[in-house]
Short mmCIF file of N, CA and C in Angstrom, two decimals:
data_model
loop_
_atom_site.label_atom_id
_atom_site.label_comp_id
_atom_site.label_asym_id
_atom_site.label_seq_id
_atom_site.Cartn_x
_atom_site.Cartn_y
_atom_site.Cartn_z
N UNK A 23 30.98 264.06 76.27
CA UNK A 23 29.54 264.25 76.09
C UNK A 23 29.14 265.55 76.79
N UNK A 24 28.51 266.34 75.85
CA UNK A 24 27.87 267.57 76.89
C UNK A 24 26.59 267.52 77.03
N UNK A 25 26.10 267.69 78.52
CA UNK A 25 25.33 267.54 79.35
C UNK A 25 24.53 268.98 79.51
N UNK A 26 22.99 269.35 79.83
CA UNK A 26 22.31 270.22 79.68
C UNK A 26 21.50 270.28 80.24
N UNK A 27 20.68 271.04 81.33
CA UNK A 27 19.76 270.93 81.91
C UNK A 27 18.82 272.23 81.44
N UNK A 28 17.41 271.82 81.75
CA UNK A 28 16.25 272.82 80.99
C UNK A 28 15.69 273.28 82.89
N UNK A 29 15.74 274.09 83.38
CA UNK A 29 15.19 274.62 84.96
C UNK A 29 14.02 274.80 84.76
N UNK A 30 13.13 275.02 83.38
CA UNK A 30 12.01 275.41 83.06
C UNK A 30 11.18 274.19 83.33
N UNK A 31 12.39 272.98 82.93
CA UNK A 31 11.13 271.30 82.63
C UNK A 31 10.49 270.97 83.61
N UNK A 32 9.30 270.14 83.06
CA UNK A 32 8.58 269.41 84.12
C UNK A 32 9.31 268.04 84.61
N UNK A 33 10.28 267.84 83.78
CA UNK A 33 11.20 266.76 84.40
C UNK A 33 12.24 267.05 85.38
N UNK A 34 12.57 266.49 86.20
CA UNK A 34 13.46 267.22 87.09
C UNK A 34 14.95 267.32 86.89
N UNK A 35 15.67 268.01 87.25
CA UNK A 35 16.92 268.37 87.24
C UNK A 35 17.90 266.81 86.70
N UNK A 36 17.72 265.72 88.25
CA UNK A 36 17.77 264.32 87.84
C UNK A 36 17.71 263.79 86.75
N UNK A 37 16.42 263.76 86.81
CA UNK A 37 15.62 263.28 85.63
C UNK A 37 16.28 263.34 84.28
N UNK A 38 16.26 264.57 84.14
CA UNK A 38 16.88 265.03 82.53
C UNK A 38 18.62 264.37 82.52
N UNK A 39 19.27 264.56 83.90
CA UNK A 39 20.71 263.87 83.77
C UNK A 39 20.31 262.54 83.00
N UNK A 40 20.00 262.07 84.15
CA UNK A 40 19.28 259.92 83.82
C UNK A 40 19.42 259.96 82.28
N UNK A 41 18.08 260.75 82.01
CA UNK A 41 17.47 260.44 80.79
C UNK A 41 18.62 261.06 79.22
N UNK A 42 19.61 261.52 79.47
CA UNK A 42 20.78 262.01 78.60
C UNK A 42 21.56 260.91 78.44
N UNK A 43 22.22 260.38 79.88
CA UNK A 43 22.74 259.09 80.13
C UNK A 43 22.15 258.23 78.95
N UNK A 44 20.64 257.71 79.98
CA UNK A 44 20.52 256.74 79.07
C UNK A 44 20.47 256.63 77.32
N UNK A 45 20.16 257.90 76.72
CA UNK A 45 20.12 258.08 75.23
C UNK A 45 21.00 258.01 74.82
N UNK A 46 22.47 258.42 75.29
CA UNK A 46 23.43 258.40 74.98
C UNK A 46 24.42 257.07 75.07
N UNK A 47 23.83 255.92 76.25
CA UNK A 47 23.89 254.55 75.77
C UNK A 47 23.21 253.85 74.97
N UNK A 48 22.18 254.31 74.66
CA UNK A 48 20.95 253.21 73.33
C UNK A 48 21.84 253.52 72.12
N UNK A 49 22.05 255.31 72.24
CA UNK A 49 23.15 255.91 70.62
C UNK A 49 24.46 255.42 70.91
N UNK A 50 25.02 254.07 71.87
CA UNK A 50 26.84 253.90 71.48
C UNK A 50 27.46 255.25 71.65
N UNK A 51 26.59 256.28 71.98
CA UNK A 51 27.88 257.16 72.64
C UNK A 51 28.42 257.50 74.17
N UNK A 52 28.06 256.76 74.86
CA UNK A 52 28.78 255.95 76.11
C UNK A 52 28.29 254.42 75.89
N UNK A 53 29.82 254.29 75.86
CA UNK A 53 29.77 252.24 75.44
C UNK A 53 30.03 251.85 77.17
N UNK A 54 29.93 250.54 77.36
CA UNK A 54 30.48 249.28 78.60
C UNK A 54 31.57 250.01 79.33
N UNK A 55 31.91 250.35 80.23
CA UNK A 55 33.09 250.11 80.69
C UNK A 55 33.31 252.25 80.48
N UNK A 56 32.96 252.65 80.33
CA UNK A 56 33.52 253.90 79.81
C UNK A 56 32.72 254.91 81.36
N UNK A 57 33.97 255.44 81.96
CA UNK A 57 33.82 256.53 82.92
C UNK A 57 32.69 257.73 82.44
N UNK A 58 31.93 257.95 83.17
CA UNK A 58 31.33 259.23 83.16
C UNK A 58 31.86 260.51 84.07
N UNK A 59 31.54 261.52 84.11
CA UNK A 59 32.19 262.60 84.51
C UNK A 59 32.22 262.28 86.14
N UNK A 60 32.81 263.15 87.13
CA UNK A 60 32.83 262.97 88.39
C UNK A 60 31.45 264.22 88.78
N UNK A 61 30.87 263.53 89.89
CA UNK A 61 29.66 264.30 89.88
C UNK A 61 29.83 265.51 90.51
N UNK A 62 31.16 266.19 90.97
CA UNK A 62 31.04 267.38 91.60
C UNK A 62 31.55 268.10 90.70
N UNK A 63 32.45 267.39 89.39
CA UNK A 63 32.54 268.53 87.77
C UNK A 63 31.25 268.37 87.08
N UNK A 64 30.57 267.56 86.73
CA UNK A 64 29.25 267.87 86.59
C UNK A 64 28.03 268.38 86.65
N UNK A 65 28.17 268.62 88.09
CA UNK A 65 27.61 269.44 88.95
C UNK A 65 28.15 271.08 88.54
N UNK A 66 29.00 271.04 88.63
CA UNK A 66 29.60 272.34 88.58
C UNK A 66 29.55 273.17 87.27
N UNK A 67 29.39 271.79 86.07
CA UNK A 67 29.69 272.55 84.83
C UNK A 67 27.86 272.71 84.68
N UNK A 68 27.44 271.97 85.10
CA UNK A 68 25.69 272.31 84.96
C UNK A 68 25.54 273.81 85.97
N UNK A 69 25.62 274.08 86.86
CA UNK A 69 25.71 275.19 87.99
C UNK A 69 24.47 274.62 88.49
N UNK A 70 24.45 273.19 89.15
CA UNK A 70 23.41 272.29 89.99
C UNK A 70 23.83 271.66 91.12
N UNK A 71 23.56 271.41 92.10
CA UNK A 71 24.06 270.63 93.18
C UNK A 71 24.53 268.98 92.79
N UNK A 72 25.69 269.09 93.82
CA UNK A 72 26.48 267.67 93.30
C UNK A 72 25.69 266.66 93.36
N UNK A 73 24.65 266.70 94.52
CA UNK A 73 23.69 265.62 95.14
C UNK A 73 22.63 265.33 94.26
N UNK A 74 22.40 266.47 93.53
CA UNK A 74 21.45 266.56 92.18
C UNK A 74 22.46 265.12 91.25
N UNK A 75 23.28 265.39 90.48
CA UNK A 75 23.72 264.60 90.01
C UNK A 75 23.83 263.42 90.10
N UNK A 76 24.19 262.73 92.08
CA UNK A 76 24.63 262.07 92.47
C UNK A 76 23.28 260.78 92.46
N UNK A 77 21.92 261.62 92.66
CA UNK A 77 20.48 261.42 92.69
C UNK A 77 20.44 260.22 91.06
N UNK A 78 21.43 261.32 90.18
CA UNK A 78 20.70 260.59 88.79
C UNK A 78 21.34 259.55 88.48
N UNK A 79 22.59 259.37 89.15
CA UNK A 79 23.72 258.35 88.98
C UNK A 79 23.11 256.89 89.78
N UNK A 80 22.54 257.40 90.98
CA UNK A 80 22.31 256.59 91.87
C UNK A 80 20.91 255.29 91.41
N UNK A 81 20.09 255.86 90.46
CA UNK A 81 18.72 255.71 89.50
C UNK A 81 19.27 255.04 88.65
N UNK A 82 20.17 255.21 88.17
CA UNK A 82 21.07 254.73 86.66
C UNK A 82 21.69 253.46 87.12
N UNK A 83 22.48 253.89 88.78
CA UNK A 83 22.65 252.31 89.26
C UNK A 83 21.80 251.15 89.36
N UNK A 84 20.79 251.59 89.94
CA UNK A 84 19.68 250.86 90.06
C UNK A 84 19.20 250.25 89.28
N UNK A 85 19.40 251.07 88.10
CA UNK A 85 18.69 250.53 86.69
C UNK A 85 19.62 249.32 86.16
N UNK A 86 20.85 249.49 86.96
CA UNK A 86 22.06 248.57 86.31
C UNK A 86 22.61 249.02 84.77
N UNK A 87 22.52 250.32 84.43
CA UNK A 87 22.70 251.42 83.39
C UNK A 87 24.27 251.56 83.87
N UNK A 88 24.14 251.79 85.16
CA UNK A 88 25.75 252.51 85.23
C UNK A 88 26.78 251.53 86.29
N UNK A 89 27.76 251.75 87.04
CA UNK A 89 27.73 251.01 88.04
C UNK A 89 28.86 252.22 88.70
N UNK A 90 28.52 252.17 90.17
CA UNK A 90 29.93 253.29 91.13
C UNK A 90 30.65 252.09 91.91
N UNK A 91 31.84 252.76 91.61
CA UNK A 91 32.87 252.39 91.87
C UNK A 91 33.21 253.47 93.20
N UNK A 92 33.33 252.82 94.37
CA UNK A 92 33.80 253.73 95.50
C UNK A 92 34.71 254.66 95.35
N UNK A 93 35.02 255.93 95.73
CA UNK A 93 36.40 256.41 95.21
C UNK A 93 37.09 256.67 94.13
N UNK A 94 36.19 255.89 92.58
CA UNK A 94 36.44 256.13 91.60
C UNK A 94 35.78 256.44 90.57
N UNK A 95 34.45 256.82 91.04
CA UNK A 95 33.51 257.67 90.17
C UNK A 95 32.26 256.46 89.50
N UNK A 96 31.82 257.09 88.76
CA UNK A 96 30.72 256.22 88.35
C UNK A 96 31.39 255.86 86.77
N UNK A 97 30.60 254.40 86.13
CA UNK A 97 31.08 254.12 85.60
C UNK A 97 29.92 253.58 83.81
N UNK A 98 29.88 253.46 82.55
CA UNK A 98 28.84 252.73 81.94
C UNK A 98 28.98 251.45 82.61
N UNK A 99 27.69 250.58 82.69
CA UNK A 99 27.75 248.85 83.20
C UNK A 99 28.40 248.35 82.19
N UNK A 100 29.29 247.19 82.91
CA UNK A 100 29.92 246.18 81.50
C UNK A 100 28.83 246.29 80.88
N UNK A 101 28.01 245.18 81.37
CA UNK A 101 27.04 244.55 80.74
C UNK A 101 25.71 245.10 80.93
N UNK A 102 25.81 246.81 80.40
CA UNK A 102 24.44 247.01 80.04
C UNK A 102 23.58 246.83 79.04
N UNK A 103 22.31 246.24 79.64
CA UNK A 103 21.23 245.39 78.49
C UNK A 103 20.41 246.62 78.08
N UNK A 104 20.36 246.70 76.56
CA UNK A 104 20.04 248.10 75.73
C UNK A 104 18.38 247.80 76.12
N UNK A 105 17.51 246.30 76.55
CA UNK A 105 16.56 246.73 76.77
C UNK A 105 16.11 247.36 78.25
N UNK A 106 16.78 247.31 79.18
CA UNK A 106 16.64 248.38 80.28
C UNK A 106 16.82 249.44 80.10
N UNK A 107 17.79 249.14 79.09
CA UNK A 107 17.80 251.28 79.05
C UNK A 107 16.23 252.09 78.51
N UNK A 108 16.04 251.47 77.56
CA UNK A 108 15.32 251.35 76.54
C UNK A 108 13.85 251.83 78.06
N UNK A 109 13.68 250.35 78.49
CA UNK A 109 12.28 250.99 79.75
C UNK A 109 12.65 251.99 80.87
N UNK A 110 13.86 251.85 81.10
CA UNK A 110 13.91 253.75 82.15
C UNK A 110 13.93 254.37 81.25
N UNK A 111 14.32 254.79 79.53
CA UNK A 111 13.71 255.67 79.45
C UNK A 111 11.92 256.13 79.37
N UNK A 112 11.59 254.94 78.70
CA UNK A 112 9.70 255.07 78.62
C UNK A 112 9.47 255.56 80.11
N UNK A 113 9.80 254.88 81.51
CA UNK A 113 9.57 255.26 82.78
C UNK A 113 9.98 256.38 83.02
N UNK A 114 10.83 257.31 83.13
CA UNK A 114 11.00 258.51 83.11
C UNK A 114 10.04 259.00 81.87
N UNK A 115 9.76 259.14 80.93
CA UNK A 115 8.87 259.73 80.06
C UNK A 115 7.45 260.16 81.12
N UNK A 116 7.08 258.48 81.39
CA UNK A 116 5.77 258.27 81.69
C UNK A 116 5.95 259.28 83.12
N UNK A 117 6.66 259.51 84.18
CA UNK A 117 6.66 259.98 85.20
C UNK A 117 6.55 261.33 84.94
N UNK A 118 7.08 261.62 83.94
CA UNK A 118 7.40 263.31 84.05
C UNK A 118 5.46 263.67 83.23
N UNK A 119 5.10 263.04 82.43
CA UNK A 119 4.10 262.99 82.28
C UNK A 119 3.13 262.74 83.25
N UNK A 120 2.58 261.96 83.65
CA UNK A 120 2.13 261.54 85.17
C UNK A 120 2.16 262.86 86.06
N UNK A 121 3.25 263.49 86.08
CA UNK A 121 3.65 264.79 86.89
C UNK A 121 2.63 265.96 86.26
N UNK A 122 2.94 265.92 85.07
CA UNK A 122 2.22 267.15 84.25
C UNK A 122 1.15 267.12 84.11
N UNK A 123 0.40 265.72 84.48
CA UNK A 123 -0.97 265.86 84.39
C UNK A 123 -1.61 266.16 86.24
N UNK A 124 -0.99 265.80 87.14
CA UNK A 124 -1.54 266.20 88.58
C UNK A 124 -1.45 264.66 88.85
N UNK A 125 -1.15 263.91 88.52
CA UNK A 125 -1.57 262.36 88.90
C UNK A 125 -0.61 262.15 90.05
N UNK A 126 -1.67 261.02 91.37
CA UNK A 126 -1.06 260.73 92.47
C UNK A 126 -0.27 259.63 92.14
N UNK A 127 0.50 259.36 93.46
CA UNK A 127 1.04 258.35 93.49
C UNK A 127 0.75 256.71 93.56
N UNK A 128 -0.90 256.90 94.12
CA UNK A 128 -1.91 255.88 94.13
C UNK A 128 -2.12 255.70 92.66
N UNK A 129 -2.47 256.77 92.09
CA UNK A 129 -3.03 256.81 90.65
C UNK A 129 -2.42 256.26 89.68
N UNK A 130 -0.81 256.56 90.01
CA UNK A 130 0.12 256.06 89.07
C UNK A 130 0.47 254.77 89.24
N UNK A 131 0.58 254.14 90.55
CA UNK A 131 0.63 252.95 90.73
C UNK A 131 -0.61 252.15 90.37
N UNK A 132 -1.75 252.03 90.53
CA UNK A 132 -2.93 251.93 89.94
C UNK A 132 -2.76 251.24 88.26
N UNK A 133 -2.69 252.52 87.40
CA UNK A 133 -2.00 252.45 86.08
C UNK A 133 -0.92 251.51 85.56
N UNK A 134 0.22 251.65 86.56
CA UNK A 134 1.09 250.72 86.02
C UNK A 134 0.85 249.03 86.23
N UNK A 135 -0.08 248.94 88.17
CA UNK A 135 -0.44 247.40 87.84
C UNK A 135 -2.13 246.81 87.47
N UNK A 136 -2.46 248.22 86.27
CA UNK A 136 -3.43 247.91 85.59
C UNK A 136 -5.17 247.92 86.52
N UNK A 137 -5.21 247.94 87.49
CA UNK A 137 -5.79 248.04 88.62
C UNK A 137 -7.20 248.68 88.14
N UNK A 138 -8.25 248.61 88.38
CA UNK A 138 -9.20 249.55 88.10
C UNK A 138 -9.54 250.94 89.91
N UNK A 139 -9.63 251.57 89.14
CA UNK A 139 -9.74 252.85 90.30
C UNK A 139 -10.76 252.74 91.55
#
């Protein structure tokens, strides 16, 4: 899979990793079980910091998108559920948006638990 970063975006460096990841599991082109690159060739072939990478891997864990394996790199989840992927991506959408408009962190939280201002 080749990987691409835009320095211009309002999404961040991260961000755009995550959000490749995840498209590229909703499209079956990283299935269950299938290694992703090691984040300091990744890093390297982007010309971005490893920690940058390590940032988007770490989000992807969280999401239960990916899973790391100590010592042996990061990995697709067996059992990743296409509808999580599916809402980190809308959540990354909505953030990088959120960003582009000036919106706080109050504001955005606000929004998401519907809250009036």
């Amino acid at each position: 899979m080749l990987f691409r970063v835009d320095h211009a975006s309002t999404v961040s460096l991260a961000g755009q990793i995550a959000v490749q990841i995840r498209v590229a599991v909703l499209k079956g082109e990283l299935v269950p079980s299938e290694r992703l690159p090691a984040a300091r060739e990744l890093a390297t072939s982007l010309g971005i910091n490893m920690h940058t990478v390590l940032r988007a891997y770490g989000v992807l864990r969280d999401e239960r998108i990916i899973e790391m394996r100590q010592g042996r790199g990061a990995w697709v989840h067996p059992e990743v559920e296409p509808g999580f992927v599916r809402l980190g991506a809308i959540a990354e959408q909505f953030r990088a948006e959120a960003r582009r408009l000036g919106l706080s962190q109050p504001e955005i939280r606000r929004i998401i638990e519907g809250t009036p201002s």
